[in-house]
Coordinates of C-alpha atoms in Angstrom, one line a residue:
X248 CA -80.7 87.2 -12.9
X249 CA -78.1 88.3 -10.9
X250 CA -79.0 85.6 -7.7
X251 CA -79.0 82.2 -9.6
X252 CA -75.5 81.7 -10.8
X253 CA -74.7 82.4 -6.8
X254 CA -77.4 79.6 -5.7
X255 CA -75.7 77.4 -8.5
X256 CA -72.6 78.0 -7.4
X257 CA -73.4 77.1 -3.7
X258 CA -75.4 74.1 -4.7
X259 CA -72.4 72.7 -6.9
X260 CA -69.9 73.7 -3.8
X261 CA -72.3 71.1 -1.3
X262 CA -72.4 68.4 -4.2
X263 CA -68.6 68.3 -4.5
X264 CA -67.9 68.4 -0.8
X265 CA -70.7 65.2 -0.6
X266 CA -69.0 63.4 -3.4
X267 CA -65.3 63.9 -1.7
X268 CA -66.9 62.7 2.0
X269 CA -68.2 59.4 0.0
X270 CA -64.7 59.2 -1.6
X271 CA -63.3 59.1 1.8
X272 CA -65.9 57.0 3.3
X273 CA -65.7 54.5 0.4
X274 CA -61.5 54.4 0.5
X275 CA -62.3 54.4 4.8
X276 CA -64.5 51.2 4.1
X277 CA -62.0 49.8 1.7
X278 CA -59.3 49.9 3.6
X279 CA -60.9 48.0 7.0
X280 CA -62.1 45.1 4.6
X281 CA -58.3 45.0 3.8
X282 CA -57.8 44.5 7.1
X283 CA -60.1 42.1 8.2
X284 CA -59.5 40.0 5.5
X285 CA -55.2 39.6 5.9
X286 CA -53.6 37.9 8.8
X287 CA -53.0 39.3 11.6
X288 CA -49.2 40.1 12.5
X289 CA -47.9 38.9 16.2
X290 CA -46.8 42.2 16.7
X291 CA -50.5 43.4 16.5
X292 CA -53.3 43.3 19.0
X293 CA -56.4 42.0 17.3
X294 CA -59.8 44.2 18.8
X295 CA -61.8 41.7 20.9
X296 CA -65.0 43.5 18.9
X297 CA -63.5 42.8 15.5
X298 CA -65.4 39.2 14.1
X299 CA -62.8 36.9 13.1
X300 CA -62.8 34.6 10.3
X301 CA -63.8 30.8 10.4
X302 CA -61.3 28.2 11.5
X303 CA -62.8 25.1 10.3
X304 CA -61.1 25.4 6.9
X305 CA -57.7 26.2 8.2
X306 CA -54.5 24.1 7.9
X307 CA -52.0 24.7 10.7
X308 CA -48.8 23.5 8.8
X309 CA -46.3 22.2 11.8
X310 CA -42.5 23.4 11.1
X311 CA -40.1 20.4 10.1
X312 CA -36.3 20.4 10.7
X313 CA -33.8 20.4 8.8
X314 CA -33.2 16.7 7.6
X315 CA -30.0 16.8 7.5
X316 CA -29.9 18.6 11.1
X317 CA -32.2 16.0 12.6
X318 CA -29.8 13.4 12.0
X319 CA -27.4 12.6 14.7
X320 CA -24.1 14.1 14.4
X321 CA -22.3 10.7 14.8
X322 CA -24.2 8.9 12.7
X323 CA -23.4 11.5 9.8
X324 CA -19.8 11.3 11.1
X325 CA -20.0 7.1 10.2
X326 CA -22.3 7.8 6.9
X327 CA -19.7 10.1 5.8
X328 CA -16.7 7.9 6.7
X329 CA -18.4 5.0 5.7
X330 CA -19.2 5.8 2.1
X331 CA -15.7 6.9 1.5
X332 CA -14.5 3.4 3.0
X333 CA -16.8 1.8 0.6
X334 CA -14.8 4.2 -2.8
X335 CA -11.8 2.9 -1.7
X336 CA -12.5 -0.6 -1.0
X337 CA -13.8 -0.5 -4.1
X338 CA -10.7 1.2 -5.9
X339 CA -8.8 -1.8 -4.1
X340 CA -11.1 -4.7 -5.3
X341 CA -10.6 -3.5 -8.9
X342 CA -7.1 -3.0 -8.3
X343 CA -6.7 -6.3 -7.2
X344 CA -8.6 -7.9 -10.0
X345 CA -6.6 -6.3 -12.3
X346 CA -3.1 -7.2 -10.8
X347 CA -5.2 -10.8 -10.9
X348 CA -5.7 -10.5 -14.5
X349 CA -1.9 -9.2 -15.3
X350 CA -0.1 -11.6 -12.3
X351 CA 2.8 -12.8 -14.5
X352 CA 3.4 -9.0 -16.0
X353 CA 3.0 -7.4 -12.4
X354 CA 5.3 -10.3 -10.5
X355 CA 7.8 -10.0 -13.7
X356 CA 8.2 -6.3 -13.1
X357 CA 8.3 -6.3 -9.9
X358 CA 11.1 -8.9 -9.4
X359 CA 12.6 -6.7 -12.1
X360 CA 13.0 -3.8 -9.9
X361 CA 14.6 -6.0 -7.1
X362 CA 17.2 -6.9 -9.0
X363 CA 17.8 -3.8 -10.9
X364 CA 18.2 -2.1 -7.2
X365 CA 20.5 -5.1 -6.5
X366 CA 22.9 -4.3 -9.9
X367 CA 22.4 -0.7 -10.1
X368 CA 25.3 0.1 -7.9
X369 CA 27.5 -2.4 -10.1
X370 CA 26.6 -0.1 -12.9
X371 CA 27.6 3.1 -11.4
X372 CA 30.9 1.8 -10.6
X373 CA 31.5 0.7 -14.0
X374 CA 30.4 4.1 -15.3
X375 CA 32.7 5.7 -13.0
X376 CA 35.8 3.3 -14.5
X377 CA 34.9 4.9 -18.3
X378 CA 32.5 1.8 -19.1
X379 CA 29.9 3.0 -21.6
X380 CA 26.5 2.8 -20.0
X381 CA 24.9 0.3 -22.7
X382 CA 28.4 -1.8 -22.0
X383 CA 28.3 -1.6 -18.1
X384 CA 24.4 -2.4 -18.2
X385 CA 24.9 -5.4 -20.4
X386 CA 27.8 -6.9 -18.4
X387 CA 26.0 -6.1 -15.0
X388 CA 22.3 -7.8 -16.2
X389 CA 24.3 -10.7 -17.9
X390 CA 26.9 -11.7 -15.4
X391 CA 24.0 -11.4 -12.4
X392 CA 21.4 -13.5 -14.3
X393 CA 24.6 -16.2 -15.4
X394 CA 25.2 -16.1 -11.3
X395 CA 21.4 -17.2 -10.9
X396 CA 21.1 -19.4 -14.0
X397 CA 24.4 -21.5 -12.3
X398 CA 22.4 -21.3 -8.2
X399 CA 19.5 -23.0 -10.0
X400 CA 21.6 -25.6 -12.3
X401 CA 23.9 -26.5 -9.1
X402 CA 20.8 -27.2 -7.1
X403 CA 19.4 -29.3 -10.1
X404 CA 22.3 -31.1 -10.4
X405 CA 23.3 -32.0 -6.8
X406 CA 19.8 -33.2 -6.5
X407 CA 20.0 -35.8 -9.6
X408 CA 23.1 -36.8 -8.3
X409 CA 22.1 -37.6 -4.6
X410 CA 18.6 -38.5 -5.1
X411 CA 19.8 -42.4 -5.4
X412 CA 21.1 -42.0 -2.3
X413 CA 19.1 -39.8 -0.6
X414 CA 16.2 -42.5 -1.6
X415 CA 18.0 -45.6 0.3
X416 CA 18.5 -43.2 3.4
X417 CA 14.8 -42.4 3.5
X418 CA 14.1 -45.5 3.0
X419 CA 16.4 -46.7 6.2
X420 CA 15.6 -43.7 8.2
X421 CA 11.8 -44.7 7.7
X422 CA 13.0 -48.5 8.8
X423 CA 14.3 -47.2 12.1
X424 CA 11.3 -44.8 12.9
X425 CA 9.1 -47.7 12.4
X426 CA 11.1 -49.4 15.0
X427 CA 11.6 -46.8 17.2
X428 CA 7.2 -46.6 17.2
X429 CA 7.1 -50.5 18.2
X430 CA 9.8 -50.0 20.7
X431 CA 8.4 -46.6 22.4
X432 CA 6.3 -46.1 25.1
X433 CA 3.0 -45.0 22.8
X434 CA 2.3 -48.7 22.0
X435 CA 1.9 -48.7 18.4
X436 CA 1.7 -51.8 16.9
X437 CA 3.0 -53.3 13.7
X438 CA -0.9 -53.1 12.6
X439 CA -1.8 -50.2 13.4
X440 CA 1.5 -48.9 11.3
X441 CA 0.6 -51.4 8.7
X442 CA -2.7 -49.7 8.2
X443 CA -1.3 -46.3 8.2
X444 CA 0.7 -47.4 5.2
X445 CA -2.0 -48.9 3.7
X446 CA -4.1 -45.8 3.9
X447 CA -1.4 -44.1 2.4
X448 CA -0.7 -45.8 -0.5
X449 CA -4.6 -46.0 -1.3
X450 CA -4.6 -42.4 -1.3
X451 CA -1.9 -42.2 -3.9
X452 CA -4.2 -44.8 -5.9
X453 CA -7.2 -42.8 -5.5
X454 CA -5.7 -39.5 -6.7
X455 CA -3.7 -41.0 -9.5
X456 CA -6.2 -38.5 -12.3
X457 CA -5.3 -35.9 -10.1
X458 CA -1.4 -36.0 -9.5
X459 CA -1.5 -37.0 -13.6
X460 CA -3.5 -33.6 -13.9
X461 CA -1.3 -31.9 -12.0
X462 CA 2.2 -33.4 -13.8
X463 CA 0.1 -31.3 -17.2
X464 CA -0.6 -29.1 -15.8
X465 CA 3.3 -28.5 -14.9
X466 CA 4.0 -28.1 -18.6
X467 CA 2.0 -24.8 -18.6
X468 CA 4.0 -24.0 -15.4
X469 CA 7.2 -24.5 -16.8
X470 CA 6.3 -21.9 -20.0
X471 CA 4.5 -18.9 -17.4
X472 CA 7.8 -19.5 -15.7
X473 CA 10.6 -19.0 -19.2
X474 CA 7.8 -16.0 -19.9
X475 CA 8.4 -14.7 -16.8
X476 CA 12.2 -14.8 -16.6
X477 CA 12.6 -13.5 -20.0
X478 CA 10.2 -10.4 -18.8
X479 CA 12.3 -9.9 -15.9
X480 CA 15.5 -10.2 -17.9
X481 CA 14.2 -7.5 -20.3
X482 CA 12.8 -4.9 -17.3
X483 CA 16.2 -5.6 -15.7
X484 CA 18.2 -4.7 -18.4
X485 CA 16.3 -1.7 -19.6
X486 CA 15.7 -0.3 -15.8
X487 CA 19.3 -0.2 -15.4
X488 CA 19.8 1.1 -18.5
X489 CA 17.1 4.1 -18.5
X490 CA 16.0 3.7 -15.3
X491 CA 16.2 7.7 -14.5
X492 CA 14.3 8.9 -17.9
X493 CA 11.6 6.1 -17.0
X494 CA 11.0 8.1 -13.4
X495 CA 10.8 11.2 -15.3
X496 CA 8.5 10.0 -17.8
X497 CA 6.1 8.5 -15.1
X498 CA 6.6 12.2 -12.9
X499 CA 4.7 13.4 -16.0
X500 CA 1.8 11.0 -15.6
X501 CA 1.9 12.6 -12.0
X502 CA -1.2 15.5 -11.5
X503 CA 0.9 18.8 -11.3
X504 CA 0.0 19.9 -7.6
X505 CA 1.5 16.5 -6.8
X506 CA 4.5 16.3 -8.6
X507 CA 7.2 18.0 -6.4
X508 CA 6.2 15.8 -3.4
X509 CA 6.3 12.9 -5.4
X510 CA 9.7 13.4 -7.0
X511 CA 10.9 13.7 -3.5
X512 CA 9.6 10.7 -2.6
X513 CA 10.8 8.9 -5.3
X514 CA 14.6 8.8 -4.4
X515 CA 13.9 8.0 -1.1
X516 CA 11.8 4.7 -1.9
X517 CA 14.6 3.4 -4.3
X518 CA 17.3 4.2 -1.4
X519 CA 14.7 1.8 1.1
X520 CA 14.2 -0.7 -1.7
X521 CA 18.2 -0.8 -2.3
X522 CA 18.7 -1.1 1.0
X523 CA 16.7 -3.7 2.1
X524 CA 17.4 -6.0 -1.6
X525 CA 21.3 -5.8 -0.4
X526 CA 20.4 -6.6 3.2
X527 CA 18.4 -9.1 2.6
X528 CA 21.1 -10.6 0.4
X529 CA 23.6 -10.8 3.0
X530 CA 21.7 -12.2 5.5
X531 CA 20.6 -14.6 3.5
X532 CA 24.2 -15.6 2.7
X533 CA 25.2 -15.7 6.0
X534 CA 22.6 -17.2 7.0
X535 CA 22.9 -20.4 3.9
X536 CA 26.8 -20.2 5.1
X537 CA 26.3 -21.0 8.9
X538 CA 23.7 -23.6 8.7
X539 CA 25.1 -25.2 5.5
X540 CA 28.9 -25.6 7.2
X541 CA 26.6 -26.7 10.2
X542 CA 24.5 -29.5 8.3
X543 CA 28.0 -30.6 6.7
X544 CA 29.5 -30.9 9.7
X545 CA 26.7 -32.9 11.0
X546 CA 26.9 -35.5 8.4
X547 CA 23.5 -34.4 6.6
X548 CA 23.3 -35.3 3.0
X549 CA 22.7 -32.7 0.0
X550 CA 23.9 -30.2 2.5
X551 CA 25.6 -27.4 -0.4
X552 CA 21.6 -27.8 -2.2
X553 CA 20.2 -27.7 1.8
X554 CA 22.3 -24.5 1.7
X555 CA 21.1 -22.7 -1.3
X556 CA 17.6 -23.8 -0.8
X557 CA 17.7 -22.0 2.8
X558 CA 19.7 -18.8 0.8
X559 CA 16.5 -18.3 -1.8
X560 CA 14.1 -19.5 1.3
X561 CA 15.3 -15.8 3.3
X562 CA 14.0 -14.1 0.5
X563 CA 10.7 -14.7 1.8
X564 CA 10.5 -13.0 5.5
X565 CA 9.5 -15.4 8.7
X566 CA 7.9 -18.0 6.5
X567 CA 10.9 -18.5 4.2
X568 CA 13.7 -19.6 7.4
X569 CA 11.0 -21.7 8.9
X570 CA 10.2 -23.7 5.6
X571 CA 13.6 -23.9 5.0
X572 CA 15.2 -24.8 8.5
X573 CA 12.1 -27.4 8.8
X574 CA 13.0 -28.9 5.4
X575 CA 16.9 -29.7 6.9
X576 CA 15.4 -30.8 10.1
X577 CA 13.3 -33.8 8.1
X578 CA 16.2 -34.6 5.8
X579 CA 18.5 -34.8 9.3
X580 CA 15.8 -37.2 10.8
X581 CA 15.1 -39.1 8.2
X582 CA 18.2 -40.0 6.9
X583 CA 20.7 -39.7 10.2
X584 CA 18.3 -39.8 13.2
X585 CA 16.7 -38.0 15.9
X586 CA 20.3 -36.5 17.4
X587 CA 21.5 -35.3 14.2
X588 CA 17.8 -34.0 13.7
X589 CA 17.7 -32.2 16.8
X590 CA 21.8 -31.0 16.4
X591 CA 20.4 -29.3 12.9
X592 CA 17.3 -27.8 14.7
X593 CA 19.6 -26.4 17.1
X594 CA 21.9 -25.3 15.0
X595 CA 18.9 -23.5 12.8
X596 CA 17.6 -21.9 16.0
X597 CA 20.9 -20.7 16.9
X598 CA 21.7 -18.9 13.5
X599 CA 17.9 -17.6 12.6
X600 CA 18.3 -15.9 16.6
X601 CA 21.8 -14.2 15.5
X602 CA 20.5 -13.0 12.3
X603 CA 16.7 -11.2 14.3
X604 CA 18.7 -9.6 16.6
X605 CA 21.6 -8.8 15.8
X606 CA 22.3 -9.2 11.8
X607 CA 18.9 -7.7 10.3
X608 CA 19.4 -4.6 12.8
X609 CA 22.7 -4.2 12.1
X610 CA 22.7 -4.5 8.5
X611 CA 19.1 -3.6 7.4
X612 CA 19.1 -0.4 9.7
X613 CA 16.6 2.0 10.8
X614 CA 15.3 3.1 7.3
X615 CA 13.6 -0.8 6.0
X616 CA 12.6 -1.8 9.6
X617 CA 8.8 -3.1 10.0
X618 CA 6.9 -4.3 12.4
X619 CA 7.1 -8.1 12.7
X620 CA 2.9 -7.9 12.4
X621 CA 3.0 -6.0 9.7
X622 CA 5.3 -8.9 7.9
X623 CA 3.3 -11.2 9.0
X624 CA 0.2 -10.0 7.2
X625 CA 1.8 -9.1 4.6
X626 CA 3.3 -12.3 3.9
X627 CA 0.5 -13.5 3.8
X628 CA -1.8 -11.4 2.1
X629 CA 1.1 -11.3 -0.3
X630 CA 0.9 -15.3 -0.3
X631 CA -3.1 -15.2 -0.5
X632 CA -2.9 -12.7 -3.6
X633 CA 0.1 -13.8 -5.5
X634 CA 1.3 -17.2 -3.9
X635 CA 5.3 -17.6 -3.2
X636 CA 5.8 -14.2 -5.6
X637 CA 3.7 -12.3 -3.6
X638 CA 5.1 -13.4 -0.3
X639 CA 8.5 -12.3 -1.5
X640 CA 7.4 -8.8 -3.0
X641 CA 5.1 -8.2 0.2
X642 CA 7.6 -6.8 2.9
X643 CA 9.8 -4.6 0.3
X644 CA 6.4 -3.5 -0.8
X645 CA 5.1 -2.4 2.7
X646 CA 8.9 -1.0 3.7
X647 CA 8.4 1.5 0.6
X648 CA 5.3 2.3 1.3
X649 CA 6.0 3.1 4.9
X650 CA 9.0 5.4 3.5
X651 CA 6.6 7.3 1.0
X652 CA 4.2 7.5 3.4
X653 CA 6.6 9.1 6.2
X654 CA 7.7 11.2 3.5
X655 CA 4.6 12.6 2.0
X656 CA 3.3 13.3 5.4
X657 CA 6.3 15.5 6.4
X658 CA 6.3 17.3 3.2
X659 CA 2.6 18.3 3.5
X660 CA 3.3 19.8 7.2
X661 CA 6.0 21.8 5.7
X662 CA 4.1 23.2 2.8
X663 CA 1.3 23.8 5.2
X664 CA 3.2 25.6 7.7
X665 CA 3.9 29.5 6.9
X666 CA 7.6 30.2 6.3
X667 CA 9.6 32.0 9.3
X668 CA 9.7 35.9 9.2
X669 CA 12.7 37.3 7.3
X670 CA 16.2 38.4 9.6
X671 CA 16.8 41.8 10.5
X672 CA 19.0 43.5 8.2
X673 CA 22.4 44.7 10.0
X674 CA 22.7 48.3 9.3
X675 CA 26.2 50.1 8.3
X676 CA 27.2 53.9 9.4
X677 CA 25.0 54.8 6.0
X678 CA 21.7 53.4 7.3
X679 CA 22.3 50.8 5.2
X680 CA 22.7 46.9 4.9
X681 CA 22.2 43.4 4.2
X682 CA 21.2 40.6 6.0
X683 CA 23.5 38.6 8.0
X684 CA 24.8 35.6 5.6
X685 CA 23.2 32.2 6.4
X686 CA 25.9 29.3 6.5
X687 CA 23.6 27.2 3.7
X688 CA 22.5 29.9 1.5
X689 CA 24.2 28.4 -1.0
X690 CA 22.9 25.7 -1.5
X691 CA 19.1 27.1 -0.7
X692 CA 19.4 29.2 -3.2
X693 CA 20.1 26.9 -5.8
X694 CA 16.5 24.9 -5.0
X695 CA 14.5 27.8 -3.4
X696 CA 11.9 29.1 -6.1
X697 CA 12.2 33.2 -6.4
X698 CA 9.3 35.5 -4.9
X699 CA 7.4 36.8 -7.6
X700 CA 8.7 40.2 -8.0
X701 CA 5.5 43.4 -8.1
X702 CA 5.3 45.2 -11.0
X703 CA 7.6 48.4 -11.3
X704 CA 5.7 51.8 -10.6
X705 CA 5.8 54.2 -13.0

């Protein structure tokens, strides 16, 4: 009994060694089909002997690029550029439409600043001489819109009182052109200028509805035009009243990361308006002066109107001295002749020369000057948008924004640039010192913001 539970024993020994070699044989077998079944890694040489799978159901995927990458790098240089052209061309066109849709309001306001940086300096000196600032703001608005109200009435009136005459000189100076054209070396004939007139008066005829639909349409021009003073009277008077709590109120419409650089840039735009408003006033009355005493002298009727017309006329840059000077030249041939009309245009020529080069440098300056293309277009972009109101408001307009411009652009670099390294402190017999004193500290420190100071250490 002894020798069975030993042959047991042995027999279960050889079973579990058999079942553990099948265990391993089985995970060995496993493990291969693993193998064979995933991918094979390019770091891995696959056995020549091992079967590999079918290829007839595989999809080689090719790699694409980057869309963005397979683009051109100029042409995503123009995309970008472009679509942020197209933003602000379309922040303009809406702009525009509105200033459309408000023209009287915008012109009203903005021949409300002119003045008001015309006057403002009358009010100052008032202030200074222990005028009240409601007193010295209504005599200043007053007695400058009186001054304009009596241009406009004198011009008015001198007109009605020479038109009489001014109609039998036409009419005579029209009589001697016709002769000089049959006597001059263009053979025209008395029919051919007997057609021309002809032609002429039907056109008045035909456009009788028209000319009748414009004289109505006057009436509507004459009430945009009283709306229109009466707004610029009212801006004027409160601008120069509270002109300087109006800026501060509109600072606060200003985003905050904005608003120092625009408050500096603020003063400097009214001193470029001011300055070109009062230089553009006395060249204008020099330039109404000259010519006027010239087209007196010259025998020219209506020349005092002639005078003020060419004063209002240098308002408007380039355009404004050749309308004007033209408009004397006619009323010199015309009515005196071809030697008095060329006399005036000389005389025109001579004074508009003085004022370009040596007047507008001297008195404009430096600070208002633009380049004679750039008043070009923008007379008449100004004239395009706004007619004679937006000619006139066009070159101020550009000589501000040129200024702001300038401005803002020099700020930025000096915000953007780090601030110099502090001075070496000058050390006493102690070891100790200060820094050596800086000849405008004093005034620095009165604008210069203080470091933020590092909490104390306990």
């Amino acid at each position: 009994m002894s020798r069975v539970p030993r042959w047991l024993g042995r027999v279960g020994a050889g079973l579990s060694e058999m079942g553990e070699r099948l265990d391993e044989r089985r995970a060995e077998v496993e493990r291969e089909e693993a193998e064979a079944d995933a991918p094979p890694s390019p770091s891995q040489d696959v056995p020549e002997d091992r079967p590999q799978p079918l290829a007839e159901h595989v999809t080689v995927v090719p790699q694409r690029p980057d869309p963005a990458q397979a683009v051109p790098w100029g042409v995503r240089v123009a995309a970008e550029a472009g679509w942020r052209l197209l933003v602000l061309a379309g922040t303009v066109w809406v702009l525009m439409r509105v200033i459309s849709a408000v023209q009287l309001v915008v012109l009203a306001f903005t021949v409300a600043l002119l003045i008001t940086a015309l006057l403002q300096p009358t009010v100052a000196r008032l202030k200074r001489y222990g005028v009240p600032r409601g007193l010295a703001t209504a005599l200043t608005a007053i007695f400058g819109f009186v001054v304009l109200g009596l241009l406009g009435w004198f011009v008015t009136w001198q007109v009605m009182e020479n038109i009489d005459d001014l109609s039998d000189q036409i009419q005579n100076g029209i009589d001697d052109l016709r002769d000089w054209l049959l006597k001059s070396p263009f053979h025209v004939t008395e029919k051919q200028i007997n057609q021309i007139s002809k032609n002429l008066a039907d056109a008045v005829g035909a456009n009788t509805d028209q000319i009748t639909s414009a004289g109505l349409e006057g009436v509507q021009v004459v009430v945009e035009a009283l709306t229109g003073i009466l707004l610029t009277f009212f801006s004027t008077l409160f601008l120069l009243y509270d002109g300087r709590r109006i800026w501060e109120w509109t600072l606060k419409l200003v985003p905050a990361a904005a608003r120092p650089g625009v408050a500096g840039a603020g003063p400097r735009a009214w001193r470029t308006l001011t300055a070109y408003v009062r230089g553009t006033v006395i060249v204008a009355l020099i330039d109404a002066i000259f010519i006027g005493l010239g087209i007196y002298f010259l025998d020219v009727p209506m020349a005092v109107p002639l005078a003020v017309f060419i004063f209002l006329f240098a308002f408007i840059p380039l355009v404004g001295a050749v309308v004007s000077g033209a408009l004397a030249v006619v009323v010199a041939l015309v009515t005196q002749g071809v030697f008095t009309a060329v006399m005036t245009l000389a005389v025109v020529l001579a004074v508009q020369q003085i004022e370009g080069h040596i007047l507008q440098p001297f008195i404009l300056g430096r600070a208002v000057r633009v380049h004679p293309l750039a008043v070009v277009l923008s007379v008449a972009a100004g004239g395009m948008v706004a007619g004679i109101g937006g000619a006139v408001v066009a070159v101020p307009l550009v000589a501000v924004t040129n200024t702001v411009v300038g401005y803002l652009r020099a700020y930025a670099h000096e915000t953007a640039t780090p601030a110099p390294p502090a001075p070496a402190v000058a050390r006493n017999a102690e070891g100790l010192g200060a820094a050596p004193p800086d000849p405008g500290e004093g005034e620095a420190a009165a604008t210069r913001p203080e470091p933020p100071q590092p909490p104390a250490s306990h």
